[in-house]
Amino acid sequence: MYVGFIGLGVMGQPMALNLARAGTPLVVWNRTAARTEPLRAAGAEVAADPAEVFARCRVVLLMPADGSVTDAVLGRGTPDFAARVEGRTVVPMGTTSPEYSRGLEAEVRAAGGRYVEVPVSGSRVPAEAGRLVAMLAGDPADVEEVRPLLGPMCHESFDCGPVPNALLMKLSVNLFLITLVTGLSEAFHFAERQGLDRKLFLDVLDAGPMASGVSRMKAPKLRERDFAVQAAARDVLMNNELIAGAARRAGLASPLLDVCHALFDETVAQGHGGSDMVAVLRAIEARSDEGAGSASAGHAVRALHVEP
C-alpha cells in the first residue's frame, strides 16, 4: 500500500528519501518539481498534483512550510477537501499552532478521515541521518497505524496523548533549543570580541558539562561563520512566534524567549532569514557595533501582543 509524502523542503526531502531508501512504497509531490527528482531516483513515484497523492494513498504525511500550504494541498475550504481526506489518515509533521491543529483535526474527522499530528524535533542533519525525534498525538488506534512508518526517519517516538499535545511538546522543546542556540551565539561573540582563540573556546566548551549535540553541531558553524541552513532563521522566528502566542494565551511569562524573539526578528530584518539559526550572531554583532551603551538602551525587548 502506497504512502503519500507532500512537502520536500529542507527537512521533508531527506525524511522522504529515508522512507524511500527503506523500501516504503512512496508517492510524493512538491510545489517545486525539481525537489522530487532525488525521490524519483530513489524509487518513489511522483504525483502530478496533491489530489493524486490522496487518491492513491491511505496515509499521507505532510511536511509543508506552514498551515496555509497544508490547507492548500488538502483543499481545505473547498469541495475537494472531503474527497481527499475521507478514508485517509492525514499526518501533519510540520510545526503549526496548537489551535490550528485542533481545528484541522475536527474538520478531517468530520469529513470521514483520521488525523495524527507528528511534529518532529531536529534539523536537516538529523533528518538526513534518520535521527529525528517524533511526538505523536491522536486517537490511539490511528497513532498505532502511523508509528511503524516513522522508523526510517526517527530514532525515537513518544506518545503525547490527544491533539494538540504533540505540538505543545514540540513548542516546549523548541523554546529550549532557541534559547540554547542564542546563548551559545552570544557566548561565542563575547569570547571572540574579547580576543580569545575561537578554537580554544570551542575545545573548553566541548570538554565541560555544557557540551551537547546542539553545541557540537552549532559551535563549529559559529567558528567558521558557516551560515548554510540546517534550521533557517525565518523558521526559528516563526516557531518563536508560535511559542509566544501559546504562552500569552495561557497567561505564561516567557522572558528569555522574548529576548530571542527580538534578536531573530532583527536577524530576519537584516536579510538573513534564509541562513541557519546561528546567524542570530549577526544581530548580536550589529548591536555591539552600534556601541555598548546604545545597544543596551536602544534595544528594549519588543512587547508581544497576541489576540486571545
PDB file of C-alpha atoms in Angstrom:
ATOM      1  CA  MET A   1       0.000   0.000   0.000  1.00  0.00           C
ATOM      2  CA  TYR A   2       1.413   3.353  -1.032  1.00  0.00           C
ATOM      3  CA  VAL A   3       2.235   6.091   1.486  1.00  0.00           C
ATOM      4  CA  GLY A   4       1.988   9.726   0.421  1.00  0.00           C
ATOM      5  CA  PHE A   5       4.526  12.430   1.255  1.00  0.00           C
ATOM      6  CA  ILE A   6       3.888  16.077   0.434  1.00  0.00           C
ATOM      7  CA  GLY A   7       6.448  18.818   1.152  1.00  0.00           C
ATOM      8  CA  LEU A   8      10.079  18.224   0.158  1.00  0.00           C
ATOM      9  CA  GLY A   9      11.851  21.184   1.718  1.00  0.00           C
ATOM     10  CA  VAL A  10      14.965  21.312   3.884  1.00  0.00           C
ATOM     11  CA  MET A  11      13.508  18.714   6.261  1.00  0.00           C
ATOM     12  CA  GLY A  12      10.948  16.962   4.103  1.00  0.00           C
ATOM     13  CA  GLN A  13      13.244  15.858   1.307  1.00  0.00           C
ATOM     14  CA  PRO A  14      15.709  13.890   3.500  1.00  0.00           C
ATOM     15  CA  MET A  15      12.813  12.456   5.511  1.00  0.00           C
ATOM     16  CA  ALA A  16      11.111  11.194   2.352  1.00  0.00           C
ATOM     17  CA  LEU A  17      14.413   9.890   0.977  1.00  0.00           C
ATOM     18  CA  ASN A  18      14.931   7.813   4.113  1.00  0.00           C
ATOM     19  CA  LEU A  19      11.461   6.317   3.663  1.00  0.00           C
ATOM     20  CA  ALA A  20      12.100   5.517   0.005  1.00  0.00           C
ATOM     21  CA  ARG A  21      15.525   4.008   0.683  1.00  0.00           C
ATOM     22  CA  ALA A  22      13.980   1.823   3.387  1.00  0.00           C
ATOM     23  CA  GLY A  23      11.639   0.348   0.783  1.00  0.00           C
ATOM     24  CA  THR A  24       8.460   2.244   1.672  1.00  0.00           C
ATOM     25  CA  PRO A  25       6.215   2.423  -1.436  1.00  0.00           C
ATOM     26  CA  LEU A  26       6.037   6.202  -1.739  1.00  0.00           C
ATOM     27  CA  VAL A  27       4.076   8.708  -3.802  1.00  0.00           C
ATOM     28  CA  VAL A  28       5.427  12.256  -3.448  1.00  0.00           C
ATOM     29  CA  TRP A  29       4.527  15.761  -4.536  1.00  0.00           C
ATOM     30  CA  ASN A  30       6.157  19.142  -4.048  1.00  0.00           C
ATOM     31  CA  ARG A  31       5.342  22.628  -5.301  1.00  0.00           C
ATOM     32  CA  THR A  32       8.858  22.951  -6.737  1.00  0.00           C
ATOM     33  CA  ALA A  33       9.024  19.951  -9.038  1.00  0.00           C
ATOM     34  CA  ALA A  34      12.844  19.796  -9.106  1.00  0.00           C
ATOM     35  CA  ARG A  35      12.815  18.769  -5.442  1.00  0.00           C
ATOM     36  CA  THR A  36      11.099  15.494  -6.420  1.00  0.00           C
ATOM     37  CA  GLU A  37      13.916  14.259  -8.686  1.00  0.00           C
ATOM     38  CA  PRO A  38      16.074  12.709  -5.921  1.00  0.00           C
ATOM     39  CA  LEU A  39      12.950  10.891  -4.738  1.00  0.00           C
ATOM     40  CA  ARG A  40      12.256   9.570  -8.224  1.00  0.00           C
ATOM     41  CA  ALA A  41      15.846   8.340  -8.393  1.00  0.00           C
ATOM     42  CA  ALA A  42      15.354   6.594  -5.033  1.00  0.00           C
ATOM     43  CA  GLY A  43      12.327   4.698  -6.344  1.00  0.00           C
ATOM     44  CA  ALA A  44       9.426   6.903  -5.282  1.00  0.00           C
ATOM     45  CA  GLU A  45       6.627   7.742  -7.681  1.00  0.00           C
ATOM     46  CA  VAL A  46       5.987  11.421  -8.377  1.00  0.00           C
ATOM     47  CA  ALA A  47       2.370  12.601  -8.476  1.00  0.00           C
ATOM     48  CA  ALA A  48       1.095  15.269 -10.826  1.00  0.00           C
ATOM     49  CA  ASP A  49      -0.722  17.101  -8.024  1.00  0.00           C
ATOM     50  CA  PRO A  50      -1.808  16.677  -4.373  1.00  0.00           C
ATOM     51  CA  ALA A  51      -5.138  15.157  -5.429  1.00  0.00           C
ATOM     52  CA  GLU A  52      -3.293  12.214  -6.984  1.00  0.00           C
ATOM     53  CA  VAL A  53      -1.387  11.590  -3.748  1.00  0.00           C
ATOM     54  CA  PHE A  54      -4.609  11.363  -1.762  1.00  0.00           C
ATOM     55  CA  ALA A  55      -6.300   9.250  -4.434  1.00  0.00           C
ATOM     56  CA  ARG A  56      -3.525   6.647  -4.310  1.00  0.00           C
ATOM     57  CA  CYS A  57      -2.565   6.593  -0.628  1.00  0.00           C
ATOM     58  CA  ARG A  58      -4.311   5.598   2.582  1.00  0.00           C
ATOM     59  CA  VAL A  59      -1.798   7.504   4.750  1.00  0.00           C
ATOM     60  CA  VAL A  60      -0.447  10.908   3.691  1.00  0.00           C
ATOM     61  CA  LEU A  61       2.462  12.550   5.515  1.00  0.00           C
ATOM     62  CA  LEU A  62       2.601  16.340   5.254  1.00  0.00           C
ATOM     63  CA  MET A  63       5.761  18.405   5.735  1.00  0.00           C
ATOM     64  CA  PRO A  64       4.726  21.788   4.323  1.00  0.00           C
ATOM     65  CA  ALA A  65       6.133  25.226   5.046  1.00  0.00           C
ATOM     66  CA  ASP A  66       3.157  26.320   7.149  1.00  0.00           C
ATOM     67  CA  GLY A  67      -0.557  25.930   7.765  1.00  0.00           C
ATOM     68  CA  SER A  68      -1.571  27.854   4.657  1.00  0.00           C
ATOM     69  CA  VAL A  69       0.319  25.383   2.456  1.00  0.00           C
ATOM     70  CA  THR A  70      -1.259  22.484   4.345  1.00  0.00           C
ATOM     71  CA  ASP A  71      -4.700  23.979   3.721  1.00  0.00           C
ATOM     72  CA  ALA A  72      -3.914  24.346   0.030  1.00  0.00           C
ATOM     73  CA  VAL A  73      -2.778  20.748  -0.508  1.00  0.00           C
ATOM     74  CA  LEU A  74      -5.783  19.457   1.447  1.00  0.00           C
ATOM     75  CA  GLY A  75      -8.177  21.670  -0.488  1.00  0.00           C
ATOM     76  CA  ARG A  76      -9.441  22.925   2.853  1.00  0.00           C
ATOM     77  CA  GLY A  77     -12.411  25.234   2.486  1.00  0.00           C
ATOM     78  CA  THR A  78     -13.298  23.760  -0.919  1.00  0.00           C
ATOM     79  CA  PRO A  79     -15.412  20.782  -2.067  1.00  0.00           C
ATOM     80  CA  ASP A  80     -12.147  18.909  -2.741  1.00  0.00           C
ATOM     81  CA  PHE A  81     -11.377  18.640   0.975  1.00  0.00           C
ATOM     82  CA  ALA A  82     -13.835  15.869   1.840  1.00  0.00           C
ATOM     83  CA  ALA A  83     -12.907  13.863  -1.262  1.00  0.00           C
ATOM     84  CA  ARG A  84      -9.229  13.987  -0.347  1.00  0.00           C
ATOM     85  CA  VAL A  85      -9.412  13.142   3.358  1.00  0.00           C
ATOM     86  CA  GLU A  86     -12.330  10.706   3.571  1.00  0.00           C
ATOM     87  CA  GLY A  87     -10.966   7.284   4.484  1.00  0.00           C
ATOM     88  CA  ARG A  88      -7.421   8.649   4.692  1.00  0.00           C
ATOM     89  CA  THR A  89      -5.081   9.201   7.630  1.00  0.00           C
ATOM     90  CA  VAL A  90      -3.740  12.761   7.483  1.00  0.00           C
ATOM     91  CA  VAL A  91      -0.384  13.154   9.261  1.00  0.00           C
ATOM     92  CA  PRO A  92       0.946  16.733   9.564  1.00  0.00           C
ATOM     93  CA  MET A  93       4.613  16.594  10.605  1.00  0.00           C
ATOM     94  CA  GLY A  94       5.443  20.299  10.481  1.00  0.00           C
ATOM     95  CA  THR A  95       5.069  22.893  13.211  1.00  0.00           C
ATOM     96  CA  THR A  96       1.868  24.915  13.421  1.00  0.00           C
ATOM     97  CA  SER A  97      -0.081  26.483  16.253  1.00  0.00           C
ATOM     98  CA  PRO A  98      -1.867  24.037  18.565  1.00  0.00           C
ATOM     99  CA  GLU A  99      -5.147  25.810  17.789  1.00  0.00           C
ATOM    100  CA  TYR A 100      -4.655  25.273  14.066  1.00  0.00           C
ATOM    101  CA  SER A 101      -4.044  21.548  14.561  1.00  0.00           C
ATOM    102  CA  ARG A 102      -7.068  21.150  16.821  1.00  0.00           C
ATOM    103  CA  GLY A 103      -9.292  22.815  14.239  1.00  0.00           C
ATOM    104  CA  LEU A 104      -7.889  20.778  11.353  1.00  0.00           C
ATOM    105  CA  GLU A 105      -8.358  17.539  13.271  1.00  0.00           C
ATOM    106  CA  ALA A 106     -12.036  18.362  13.831  1.00  0.00           C
ATOM    107  CA  GLU A 107     -12.578  19.052  10.121  1.00  0.00           C
ATOM    108  CA  VAL A 108     -10.735  15.940   8.963  1.00  0.00           C
ATOM    109  CA  ARG A 109     -12.730  13.736  11.308  1.00  0.00           C
ATOM    110  CA  ALA A 110     -15.996  15.387  10.313  1.00  0.00           C
ATOM    111  CA  ALA A 111     -15.167  14.569   6.688  1.00  0.00           C
ATOM    112  CA  GLY A 112     -14.585  10.884   7.495  1.00  0.00           C
ATOM    113  CA  GLY A 113     -10.815  10.935   7.791  1.00  0.00           C
ATOM    114  CA  ARG A 114      -8.317  10.152  10.529  1.00  0.00           C
ATOM    115  CA  TYR A 115      -5.755  12.549  11.965  1.00  0.00           C
ATOM    116  CA  VAL A 116      -2.436  12.124  13.770  1.00  0.00           C
ATOM    117  CA  GLU A 117      -0.159  15.093  14.427  1.00  0.00           C
ATOM    118  CA  VAL A 118       3.519  14.088  14.404  1.00  0.00           C
ATOM    119  CA  PRO A 119       5.818  17.098  14.764  1.00  0.00           C
ATOM    120  CA  VAL A 120       9.488  16.143  14.802  1.00  0.00           C
ATOM    121  CA  SER A 121      12.433  17.552  16.718  1.00  0.00           C
ATOM    122  CA  GLY A 122      15.671  18.012  14.807  1.00  0.00           C
ATOM    123  CA  SER A 123      17.136  19.900  11.866  1.00  0.00           C
ATOM    124  CA  ARG A 124      18.495  18.964   8.426  1.00  0.00           C
ATOM    125  CA  VAL A 125      21.461  16.889   9.636  1.00  0.00           C
ATOM    126  CA  PRO A 126      19.417  14.628  11.965  1.00  0.00           C
ATOM    127  CA  ALA A 127      16.783  14.395   9.217  1.00  0.00           C
ATOM    128  CA  GLU A 128      19.419  13.147   6.777  1.00  0.00           C
ATOM    129  CA  ALA A 129      20.671  10.632   9.345  1.00  0.00           C
ATOM    130  CA  GLY A 130      17.187   9.362  10.279  1.00  0.00           C
ATOM    131  CA  ARG A 131      17.758  10.616  13.829  1.00  0.00           C
ATOM    132  CA  LEU A 132      14.727  12.823  14.349  1.00  0.00           C
ATOM    133  CA  VAL A 133      12.542  12.581  17.453  1.00  0.00           C
ATOM    134  CA  ALA A 134       8.816  12.197  16.800  1.00  0.00           C
ATOM    135  CA  MET A 135       5.974  13.275  19.054  1.00  0.00           C
ATOM    136  CA  LEU A 136       2.583  11.724  18.275  1.00  0.00           C
ATOM    137  CA  ALA A 137      -0.911  12.798  19.263  1.00  0.00           C
ATOM    138  CA  GLY A 138      -4.293  11.491  18.192  1.00  0.00           C
ATOM    139  CA  ASP A 139      -6.656   8.575  18.610  1.00  0.00           C
ATOM    140  CA  PRO A 140      -4.586   5.617  19.922  1.00  0.00           C
ATOM    141  CA  ALA A 141      -5.620   3.310  17.065  1.00  0.00           C
ATOM    142  CA  ASP A 142      -4.630   5.911  14.479  1.00  0.00           C
ATOM    143  CA  VAL A 143      -1.327   6.544  16.262  1.00  0.00           C
ATOM    144  CA  GLU A 144      -0.513   2.830  16.082  1.00  0.00           C
ATOM    145  CA  GLU A 145      -1.225   2.819  12.341  1.00  0.00           C
ATOM    146  CA  VAL A 146       1.264   5.644  11.781  1.00  0.00           C
ATOM    147  CA  ARG A 147       4.017   4.633  14.202  1.00  0.00           C
ATOM    148  CA  PRO A 148       5.640   1.899  12.013  1.00  0.00           C
ATOM    149  CA  LEU A 149       6.188   4.427   9.225  1.00  0.00           C
ATOM    150  CA  LEU A 150       8.419   6.586  11.417  1.00  0.00           C
ATOM    151  CA  GLY A 151      11.299   4.121  11.836  1.00  0.00           C
ATOM    152  CA  PRO A 152      13.382   5.217   8.811  1.00  0.00           C
ATOM    153  CA  MET A 153      13.034   8.888   9.796  1.00  0.00           C
ATOM    154  CA  CYS A 154      13.093   8.903  13.606  1.00  0.00           C
ATOM    155  CA  HIS A 155      15.180   7.079  16.176  1.00  0.00           C
ATOM    156  CA  GLU A 156      12.688   7.788  18.993  1.00  0.00           C
ATOM    157  CA  SER A 157       8.953   8.406  19.151  1.00  0.00           C
ATOM    158  CA  PHE A 158       6.787   9.459  22.077  1.00  0.00           C
ATOM    159  CA  ASP A 159       3.022   9.309  22.609  1.00  0.00           C
ATOM    160  CA  CYS A 160       1.766  12.648  23.879  1.00  0.00           C
ATOM    161  CA  GLY A 161      -1.967  11.921  24.200  1.00  0.00           C
ATOM    162  CA  PRO A 162      -4.708  13.805  22.362  1.00  0.00           C
ATOM    163  CA  VAL A 163      -4.248  16.557  19.779  1.00  0.00           C
ATOM    164  CA  PRO A 164      -2.628  19.116  20.178  1.00  0.00           C
ATOM    165  CA  ASN A 165      -0.355  17.762  22.925  1.00  0.00           C
ATOM    166  CA  ALA A 166       2.354  16.713  20.468  1.00  0.00           C
ATOM    167  CA  LEU A 167       2.619  20.261  19.149  1.00  0.00           C
ATOM    168  CA  LEU A 168       2.668  21.677  22.661  1.00  0.00           C
ATOM    169  CA  MET A 169       5.508  19.269  23.442  1.00  0.00           C
ATOM    170  CA  LYS A 170       7.344  20.342  20.288  1.00  0.00           C
ATOM    171  CA  LEU A 171       6.964  24.015  21.197  1.00  0.00           C
ATOM    172  CA  SER A 172       8.307  23.288  24.687  1.00  0.00           C
ATOM    173  CA  VAL A 173      11.371  21.589  23.196  1.00  0.00           C
ATOM    174  CA  ASN A 174      11.849  24.394  20.688  1.00  0.00           C
ATOM    175  CA  LEU A 175      11.756  27.021  23.429  1.00  0.00           C
ATOM    176  CA  PHE A 176      14.796  25.345  24.971  1.00  0.00           C
ATOM    177  CA  LEU A 177      16.512  24.999  21.590  1.00  0.00           C
ATOM    178  CA  ILE A 178      16.010  28.663  20.656  1.00  0.00           C
ATOM    179  CA  THR A 179      17.312  29.990  23.957  1.00  0.00           C
ATOM    180  CA  LEU A 180      20.197  27.478  23.927  1.00  0.00           C
ATOM    181  CA  VAL A 181      21.473  28.410  20.464  1.00  0.00           C
ATOM    182  CA  THR A 182      21.017  32.122  21.129  1.00  0.00           C
ATOM    183  CA  GLY A 183      23.005  31.794  24.351  1.00  0.00           C
ATOM    184  CA  LEU A 184      25.723  29.838  22.563  1.00  0.00           C
ATOM    185  CA  SER A 185      25.931  32.513  19.862  1.00  0.00           C
ATOM    186  CA  GLU A 186      26.209  35.293  22.423  1.00  0.00           C
ATOM    187  CA  ALA A 187      28.896  33.383  24.357  1.00  0.00           C
ATOM    188  CA  PHE A 188      30.873  32.873  21.148  1.00  0.00           C
ATOM    189  CA  HIS A 189      30.527  36.570  20.311  1.00  0.00           C
ATOM    190  CA  PHE A 190      31.736  37.536  23.800  1.00  0.00           C
ATOM    191  CA  ALA A 191      34.793  35.253  23.578  1.00  0.00           C
ATOM    192  CA  GLU A 192      35.686  36.406  20.073  1.00  0.00           C
ATOM    193  CA  ARG A 193      35.373  40.124  20.826  1.00  0.00           C
ATOM    194  CA  GLN A 194      37.497  39.632  23.958  1.00  0.00           C
ATOM    195  CA  GLY A 195      40.284  38.416  21.682  1.00  0.00           C
ATOM    196  CA  LEU A 196      40.194  34.772  22.777  1.00  0.00           C
ATOM    197  CA  ASP A 197      41.200  31.946  20.483  1.00  0.00           C
ATOM    198  CA  ARG A 198      37.955  30.721  18.934  1.00  0.00           C
ATOM    199  CA  LYS A 199      39.062  27.099  18.619  1.00  0.00           C
ATOM    200  CA  LEU A 200      40.227  27.075  22.222  1.00  0.00           C
ATOM    201  CA  PHE A 201      36.839  28.395  23.317  1.00  0.00           C
ATOM    202  CA  LEU A 202      35.139  25.526  21.477  1.00  0.00           C
ATOM    203  CA  ASP A 203      37.554  22.988  22.986  1.00  0.00           C
ATOM    204  CA  VAL A 204      36.883  24.238  26.528  1.00  0.00           C
ATOM    205  CA  LEU A 205      33.131  24.220  25.911  1.00  0.00           C
ATOM    206  CA  ASP A 206      33.221  20.720  24.472  1.00  0.00           C
ATOM    207  CA  ALA A 207      35.219  19.388  27.449  1.00  0.00           C
ATOM    208  CA  GLY A 208      32.766  20.698  30.025  1.00  0.00           C
ATOM    209  CA  PRO A 209      29.266  19.894  31.250  1.00  0.00           C
ATOM    210  CA  MET A 210      27.562  22.297  28.808  1.00  0.00           C
ATOM    211  CA  ALA A 211      28.634  20.265  25.783  1.00  0.00           C
ATOM    212  CA  SER A 212      25.720  18.761  23.883  1.00  0.00           C
ATOM    213  CA  GLY A 213      24.689  17.530  20.484  1.00  0.00           C
ATOM    214  CA  VAL A 214      23.495  21.055  19.739  1.00  0.00           C
ATOM    215  CA  SER A 215      26.753  22.728  20.768  1.00  0.00           C
ATOM    216  CA  ARG A 216      28.796  20.208  18.792  1.00  0.00           C
ATOM    217  CA  MET A 217      26.708  20.916  15.703  1.00  0.00           C
ATOM    218  CA  LYS A 218      26.361  24.687  16.024  1.00  0.00           C
ATOM    219  CA  ALA A 219      29.617  25.857  17.629  1.00  0.00           C
ATOM    220  CA  PRO A 220      31.789  24.862  14.626  1.00  0.00           C
ATOM    221  CA  LYS A 221      29.375  26.754  12.374  1.00  0.00           C
ATOM    222  CA  LEU A 222      29.911  29.852  14.502  1.00  0.00           C
ATOM    223  CA  ARG A 223      33.685  29.444  14.398  1.00  0.00           C
ATOM    224  CA  GLU A 224      33.705  29.097  10.602  1.00  0.00           C
ATOM    225  CA  ARG A 225      30.925  31.649  10.077  1.00  0.00           C
ATOM    226  CA  ASP A 226      29.134  28.886   8.213  1.00  0.00           C
ATOM    227  CA  PHE A 227      25.549  30.036   7.862  1.00  0.00           C
ATOM    228  CA  ALA A 228      24.473  27.275   5.454  1.00  0.00           C
ATOM    229  CA  VAL A 229      20.995  26.327   6.526  1.00  0.00           C
ATOM    230  CA  GLN A 230      20.207  23.463   8.854  1.00  0.00           C
ATOM    231  CA  ALA A 231      17.319  25.269  10.569  1.00  0.00           C
ATOM    232  CA  ALA A 232      16.520  28.587   8.901  1.00  0.00           C
ATOM    233  CA  ALA A 233      16.388  31.776  10.960  1.00  0.00           C
ATOM    234  CA  ARG A 234      12.991  32.687   9.486  1.00  0.00           C
ATOM    235  CA  ASP A 235      11.617  29.300  10.588  1.00  0.00           C
ATOM    236  CA  VAL A 236      13.037  29.858  14.069  1.00  0.00           C
ATOM    237  CA  LEU A 237      11.302  33.240  14.166  1.00  0.00           C
ATOM    238  CA  MET A 238       8.034  31.569  13.132  1.00  0.00           C
ATOM    239  CA  ASN A 239       8.480  28.970  15.881  1.00  0.00           C
ATOM    240  CA  ASN A 240       9.281  31.736  18.344  1.00  0.00           C
ATOM    241  CA  GLU A 241       6.034  33.465  17.448  1.00  0.00           C
ATOM    242  CA  LEU A 242       4.048  30.229  17.834  1.00  0.00           C
ATOM    243  CA  ILE A 243       5.548  29.621  21.274  1.00  0.00           C
ATOM    244  CA  ALA A 244       4.977  33.225  22.343  1.00  0.00           C
ATOM    245  CA  GLY A 245       1.360  33.030  21.191  1.00  0.00           C
ATOM    246  CA  ALA A 246       0.760  29.813  23.129  1.00  0.00           C
ATOM    247  CA  ALA A 247       2.397  31.349  26.204  1.00  0.00           C
ATOM    248  CA  ARG A 248       0.304  34.508  26.048  1.00  0.00           C
ATOM    249  CA  ARG A 249      -2.944  32.582  25.626  1.00  0.00           C
ATOM    250  CA  ALA A 250      -2.069  30.520  28.693  1.00  0.00           C
ATOM    251  CA  GLY A 251      -1.064  33.599  30.694  1.00  0.00           C
ATOM    252  CA  LEU A 252       2.568  32.461  30.930  1.00  0.00           C
ATOM    253  CA  ALA A 253       5.691  34.588  31.162  1.00  0.00           C
ATOM    254  CA  SER A 254       8.447  33.858  28.625  1.00  0.00           C
ATOM    255  CA  PRO A 255      11.212  36.385  29.358  1.00  0.00           C
ATOM    256  CA  LEU A 256      14.120  34.545  27.708  1.00  0.00           C
ATOM    257  CA  LEU A 257      12.043  33.692  24.673  1.00  0.00           C
ATOM    258  CA  ASP A 258      11.039  37.342  24.296  1.00  0.00           C
ATOM    259  CA  VAL A 259      14.702  38.424  24.101  1.00  0.00           C
ATOM    260  CA  CYS A 260      15.336  35.746  21.471  1.00  0.00           C
ATOM    261  CA  HIS A 261      12.218  36.863  19.615  1.00  0.00           C
ATOM    262  CA  ALA A 262      13.623  40.371  19.252  1.00  0.00           C
ATOM    263  CA  LEU A 263      17.029  39.082  18.127  1.00  0.00           C
ATOM    264  CA  PHE A 264      15.631  36.726  15.492  1.00  0.00           C
ATOM    265  CA  ASP A 265      13.303  39.458  14.285  1.00  0.00           C
ATOM    266  CA  GLU A 266      16.386  41.638  13.763  1.00  0.00           C
ATOM    267  CA  THR A 267      18.249  38.749  12.078  1.00  0.00           C
ATOM    268  CA  VAL A 268      15.477  38.278   9.530  1.00  0.00           C
ATOM    269  CA  ALA A 269      15.060  42.034   9.038  1.00  0.00           C
ATOM    270  CA  GLN A 270      18.781  42.257   8.214  1.00  0.00           C
ATOM    271  CA  GLY A 271      18.230  39.805   5.341  1.00  0.00           C
ATOM    272  CA  HIS A 272      19.463  36.591   6.978  1.00  0.00           C
ATOM    273  CA  GLY A 273      16.153  34.728   7.135  1.00  0.00           C
ATOM    274  CA  GLY A 274      17.369  32.003   4.792  1.00  0.00           C
ATOM    275  CA  SER A 275      20.563  31.437   6.791  1.00  0.00           C
ATOM    276  CA  ASP A 276      20.989  28.949   9.612  1.00  0.00           C
ATOM    277  CA  MET A 277      19.725  29.967  13.031  1.00  0.00           C
ATOM    278  CA  VAL A 278      23.303  30.670  14.183  1.00  0.00           C
ATOM    279  CA  ALA A 279      23.007  33.786  12.009  1.00  0.00           C
ATOM    280  CA  VAL A 280      21.455  35.328  15.128  1.00  0.00           C
ATOM    281  CA  LEU A 281      25.142  36.073  15.740  1.00  0.00           C
ATOM    282  CA  ARG A 282      24.798  38.826  13.125  1.00  0.00           C
ATOM    283  CA  ALA A 283      22.078  40.579  15.119  1.00  0.00           C
ATOM    284  CA  ILE A 284      24.210  40.380  18.261  1.00  0.00           C
ATOM    285  CA  GLU A 285      27.218  41.743  16.356  1.00  0.00           C
ATOM    286  CA  ALA A 286      25.123  44.585  14.972  1.00  0.00           C
ATOM    287  CA  ARG A 287      24.122  45.618  18.471  1.00  0.00           C
ATOM    288  CA  SER A 288      27.763  45.578  19.604  1.00  0.00           C
ATOM    289  CA  ASP A 289      28.857  47.559  16.576  1.00  0.00           C
ATOM    290  CA  GLU A 290      26.351  50.269  17.440  1.00  0.00           C
ATOM    291  CA  GLY A 291      28.142  50.710  20.750  1.00  0.00           C
ATOM    292  CA  ALA A 292      27.568  49.043  24.097  1.00  0.00           C
ATOM    293  CA  GLY A 293      25.688  51.960  25.596  1.00  0.00           C
ATOM    294  CA  SER A 294      23.238  52.467  22.764  1.00  0.00           C
ATOM    295  CA  ALA A 295      22.795  48.710  22.376  1.00  0.00           C
ATOM    296  CA  SER A 296      21.599  48.279  25.932  1.00  0.00           C
ATOM    297  CA  ALA A 297      19.455  51.393  25.912  1.00  0.00           C
ATOM    298  CA  GLY A 298      18.110  51.261  22.393  1.00  0.00           C
ATOM    299  CA  HIS A 299      17.019  47.659  22.039  1.00  0.00           C
ATOM    300  CA  ALA A 300      14.272  47.117  24.548  1.00  0.00           C
ATOM    301  CA  VAL A 301      12.567  43.792  24.027  1.00  0.00           C
ATOM    302  CA  ARG A 302       9.507  44.402  21.959  1.00  0.00           C
ATOM    303  CA  ALA A 303       6.153  43.801  23.580  1.00  0.00           C
ATOM    304  CA  LEU A 304       4.344  40.859  22.065  1.00  0.00           C
ATOM    305  CA  HIS A 305       0.626  41.170  21.560  1.00  0.00           C
ATOM    306  CA  VAL A 306      -1.287  38.034  20.667  1.00  0.00           C
ATOM    307  CA  GLU A 307      -5.008  38.017  20.113  1.00  0.00           C
ATOM    308  CA  PRO A 308      -6.810  35.719  22.527  1.00  0.00           C
TER     309      PRO A 308
END
